[in-house]
GROMACS .gro file of C-alpha atoms in nm:
model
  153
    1UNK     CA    1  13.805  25.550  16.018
    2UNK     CA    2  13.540  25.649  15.773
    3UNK     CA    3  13.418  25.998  15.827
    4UNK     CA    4  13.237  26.016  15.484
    5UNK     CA    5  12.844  25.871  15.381
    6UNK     CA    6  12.736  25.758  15.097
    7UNK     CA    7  12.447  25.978  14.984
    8UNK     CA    8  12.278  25.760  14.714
    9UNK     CA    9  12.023  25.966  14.474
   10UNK     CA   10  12.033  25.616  14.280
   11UNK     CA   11  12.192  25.280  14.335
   12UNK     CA   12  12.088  25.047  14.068
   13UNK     CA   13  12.281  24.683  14.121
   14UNK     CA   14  12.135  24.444  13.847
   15UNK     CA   15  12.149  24.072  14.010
   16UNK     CA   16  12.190  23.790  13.779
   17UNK     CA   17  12.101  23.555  14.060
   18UNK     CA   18  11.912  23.567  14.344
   19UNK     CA   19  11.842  23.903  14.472
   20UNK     CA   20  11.983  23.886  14.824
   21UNK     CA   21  12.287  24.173  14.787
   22UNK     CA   22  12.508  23.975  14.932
   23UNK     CA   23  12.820  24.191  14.919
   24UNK     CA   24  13.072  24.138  15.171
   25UNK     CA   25  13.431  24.181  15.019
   26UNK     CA   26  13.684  24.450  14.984
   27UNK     CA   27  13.600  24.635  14.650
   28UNK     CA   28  13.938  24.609  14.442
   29UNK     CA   29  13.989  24.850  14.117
   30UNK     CA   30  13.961  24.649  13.809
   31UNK     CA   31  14.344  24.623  13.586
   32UNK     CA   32  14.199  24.900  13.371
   33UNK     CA   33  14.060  25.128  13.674
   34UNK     CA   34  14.376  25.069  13.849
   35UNK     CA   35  14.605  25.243  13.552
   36UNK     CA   36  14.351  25.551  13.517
   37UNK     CA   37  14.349  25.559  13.904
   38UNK     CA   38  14.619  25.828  13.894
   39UNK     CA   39  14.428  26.006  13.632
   40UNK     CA   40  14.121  26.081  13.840
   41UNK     CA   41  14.058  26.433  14.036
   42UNK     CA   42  14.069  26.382  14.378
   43UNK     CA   43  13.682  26.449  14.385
   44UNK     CA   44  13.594  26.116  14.193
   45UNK     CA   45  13.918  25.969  14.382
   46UNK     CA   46  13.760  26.049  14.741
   47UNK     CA   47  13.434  25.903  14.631
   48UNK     CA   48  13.539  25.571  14.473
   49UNK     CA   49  13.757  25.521  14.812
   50UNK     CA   50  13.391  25.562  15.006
   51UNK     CA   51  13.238  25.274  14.774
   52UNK     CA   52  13.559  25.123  14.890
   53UNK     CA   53  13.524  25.177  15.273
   54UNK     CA   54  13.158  25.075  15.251
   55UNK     CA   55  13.272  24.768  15.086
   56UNK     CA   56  13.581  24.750  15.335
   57UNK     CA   57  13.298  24.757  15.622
   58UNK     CA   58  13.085  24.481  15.475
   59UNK     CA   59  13.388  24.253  15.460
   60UNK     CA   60  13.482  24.324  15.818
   61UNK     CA   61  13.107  24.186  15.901
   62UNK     CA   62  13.084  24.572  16.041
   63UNK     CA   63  12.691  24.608  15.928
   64UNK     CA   64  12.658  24.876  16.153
   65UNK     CA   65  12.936  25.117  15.949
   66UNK     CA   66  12.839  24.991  15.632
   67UNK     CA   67  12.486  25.070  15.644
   68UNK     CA   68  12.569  25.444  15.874
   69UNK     CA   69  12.753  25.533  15.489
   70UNK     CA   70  12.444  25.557  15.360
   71UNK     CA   71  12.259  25.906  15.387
   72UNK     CA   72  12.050  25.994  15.671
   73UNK     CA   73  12.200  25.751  15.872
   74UNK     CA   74  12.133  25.396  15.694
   75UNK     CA   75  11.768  25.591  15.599
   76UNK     CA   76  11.866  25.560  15.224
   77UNK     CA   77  11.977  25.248  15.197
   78UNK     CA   78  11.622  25.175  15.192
   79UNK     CA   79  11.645  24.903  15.542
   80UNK     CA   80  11.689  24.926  15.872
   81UNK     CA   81  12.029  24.789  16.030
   82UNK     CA   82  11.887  24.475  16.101
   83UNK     CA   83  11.729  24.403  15.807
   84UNK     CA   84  12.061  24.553  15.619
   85UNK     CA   85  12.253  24.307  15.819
   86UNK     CA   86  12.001  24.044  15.747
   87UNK     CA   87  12.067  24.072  15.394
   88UNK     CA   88  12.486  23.905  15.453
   89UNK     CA   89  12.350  23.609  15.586
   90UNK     CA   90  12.417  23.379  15.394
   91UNK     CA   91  12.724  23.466  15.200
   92UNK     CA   92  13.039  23.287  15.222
   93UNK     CA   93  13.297  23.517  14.992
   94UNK     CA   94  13.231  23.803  14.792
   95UNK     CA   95  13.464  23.966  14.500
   96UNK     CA   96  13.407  24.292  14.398
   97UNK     CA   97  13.574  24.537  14.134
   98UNK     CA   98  13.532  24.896  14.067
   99UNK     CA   99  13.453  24.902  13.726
  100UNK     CA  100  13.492  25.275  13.656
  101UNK     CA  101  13.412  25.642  13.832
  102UNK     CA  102  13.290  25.941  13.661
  103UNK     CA  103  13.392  26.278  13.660
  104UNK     CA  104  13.230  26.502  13.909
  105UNK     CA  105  12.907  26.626  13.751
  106UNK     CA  106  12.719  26.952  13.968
  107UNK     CA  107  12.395  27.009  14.021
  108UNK     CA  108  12.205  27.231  14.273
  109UNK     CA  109  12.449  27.278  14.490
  110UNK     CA  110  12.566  26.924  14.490
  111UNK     CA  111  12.884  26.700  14.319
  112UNK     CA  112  12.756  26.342  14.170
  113UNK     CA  113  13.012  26.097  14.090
  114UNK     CA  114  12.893  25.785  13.944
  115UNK     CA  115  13.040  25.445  14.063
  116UNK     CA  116  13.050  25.143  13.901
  117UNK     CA  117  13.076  24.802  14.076
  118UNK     CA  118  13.123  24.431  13.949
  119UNK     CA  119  13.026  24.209  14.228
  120UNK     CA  120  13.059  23.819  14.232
  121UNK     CA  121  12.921  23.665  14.546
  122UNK     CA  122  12.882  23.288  14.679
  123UNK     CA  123  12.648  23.161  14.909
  124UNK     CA  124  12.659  22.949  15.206
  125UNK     CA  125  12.521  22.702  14.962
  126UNK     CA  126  12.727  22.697  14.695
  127UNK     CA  127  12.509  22.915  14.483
  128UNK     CA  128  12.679  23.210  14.288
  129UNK     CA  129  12.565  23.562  14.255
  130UNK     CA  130  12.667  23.798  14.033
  131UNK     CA  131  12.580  24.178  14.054
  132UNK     CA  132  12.649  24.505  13.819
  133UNK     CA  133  12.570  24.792  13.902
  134UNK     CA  134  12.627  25.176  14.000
  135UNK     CA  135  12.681  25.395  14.308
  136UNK     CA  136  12.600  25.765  14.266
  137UNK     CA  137  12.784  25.920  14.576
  138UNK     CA  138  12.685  26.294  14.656
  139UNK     CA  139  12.805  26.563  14.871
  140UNK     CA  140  12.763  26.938  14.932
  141UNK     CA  141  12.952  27.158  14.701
  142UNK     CA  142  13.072  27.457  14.889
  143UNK     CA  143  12.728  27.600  15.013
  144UNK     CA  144  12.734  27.844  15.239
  145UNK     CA  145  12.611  27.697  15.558
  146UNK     CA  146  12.706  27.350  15.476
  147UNK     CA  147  12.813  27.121  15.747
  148UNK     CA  148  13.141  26.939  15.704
  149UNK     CA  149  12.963  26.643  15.732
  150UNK     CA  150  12.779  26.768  15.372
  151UNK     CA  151  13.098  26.889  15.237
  152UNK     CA  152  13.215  26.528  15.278
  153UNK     CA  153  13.179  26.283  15.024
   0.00000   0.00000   0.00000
């Protein structure tokens, strides 16, 4: 169950393909991510593991999950849940790595941890994808009169 949303105030993926986000695989931590795992507070920890879910909903063909992690329900991802789902088409496998998480940065009121993803994708086709990019994944930081839906990553 994924009680958490991803609350984007940027998500830059750079395609070196065909720009058709075709992400639909569990997001595994790279060799080097997975030995500084342990090292990580449990703030950047809890927000990697939502890039994880999201990525964990994508590969269960669960549009519908995948694109409510996004803030405002689906709002930011920028499409609307058929046109999100639209978007997995056409892919037959996806790999993707977490290349590295930040340290919680603050900022009016918020937390910002910064994600980074390596995605390699194949099309129905035959046609590879490859995608770099980064998640910034926000929540409320202790305001008074938060929900616990904002206090969430």
């Amino acid at each position: 169950m994924i009680a958490s949303r991803i609350k984007v105030s940027a998500a830059v993926l750079i395609c070196t393909g065909a720009w058709n986000l075709p992400i639909a695989a569990l997001v595994f931590p790279a060799p080097a991510m997975a030995q500084a795992a342990s090292q990580l507070s449990d703030e950047s920890a809890a927000a990697a593991q939502v890039v994880r879910d999201y990525y964990a909903a994508l590969n269960a063909g669960d549009y519908a999950r995948a694109h409510a992690l996004w803030a405002d329900g689906g709002a930011a991802s920028g499409k609307s849940l058929a046109e999100f789902k639209q978007g997995f088409a056409h892919t037959r496998s996806t790999a993707a790595q977490i290349v590295s998480v930040s340290a919680p940065e603050g900022a009016m009121g918020s937390e910002f941890v910064t994600v980074a993803v390596d995605v390699h994708a194949t099309l129905d086709n035959g046609a590879p994808q490859h995608f770099t990019g980064n998640y910034t994944v926000r929540r409320v930081n202790g305001v008074p009169g938060a929900t616990a839906a904002q206090l969430n990553w």
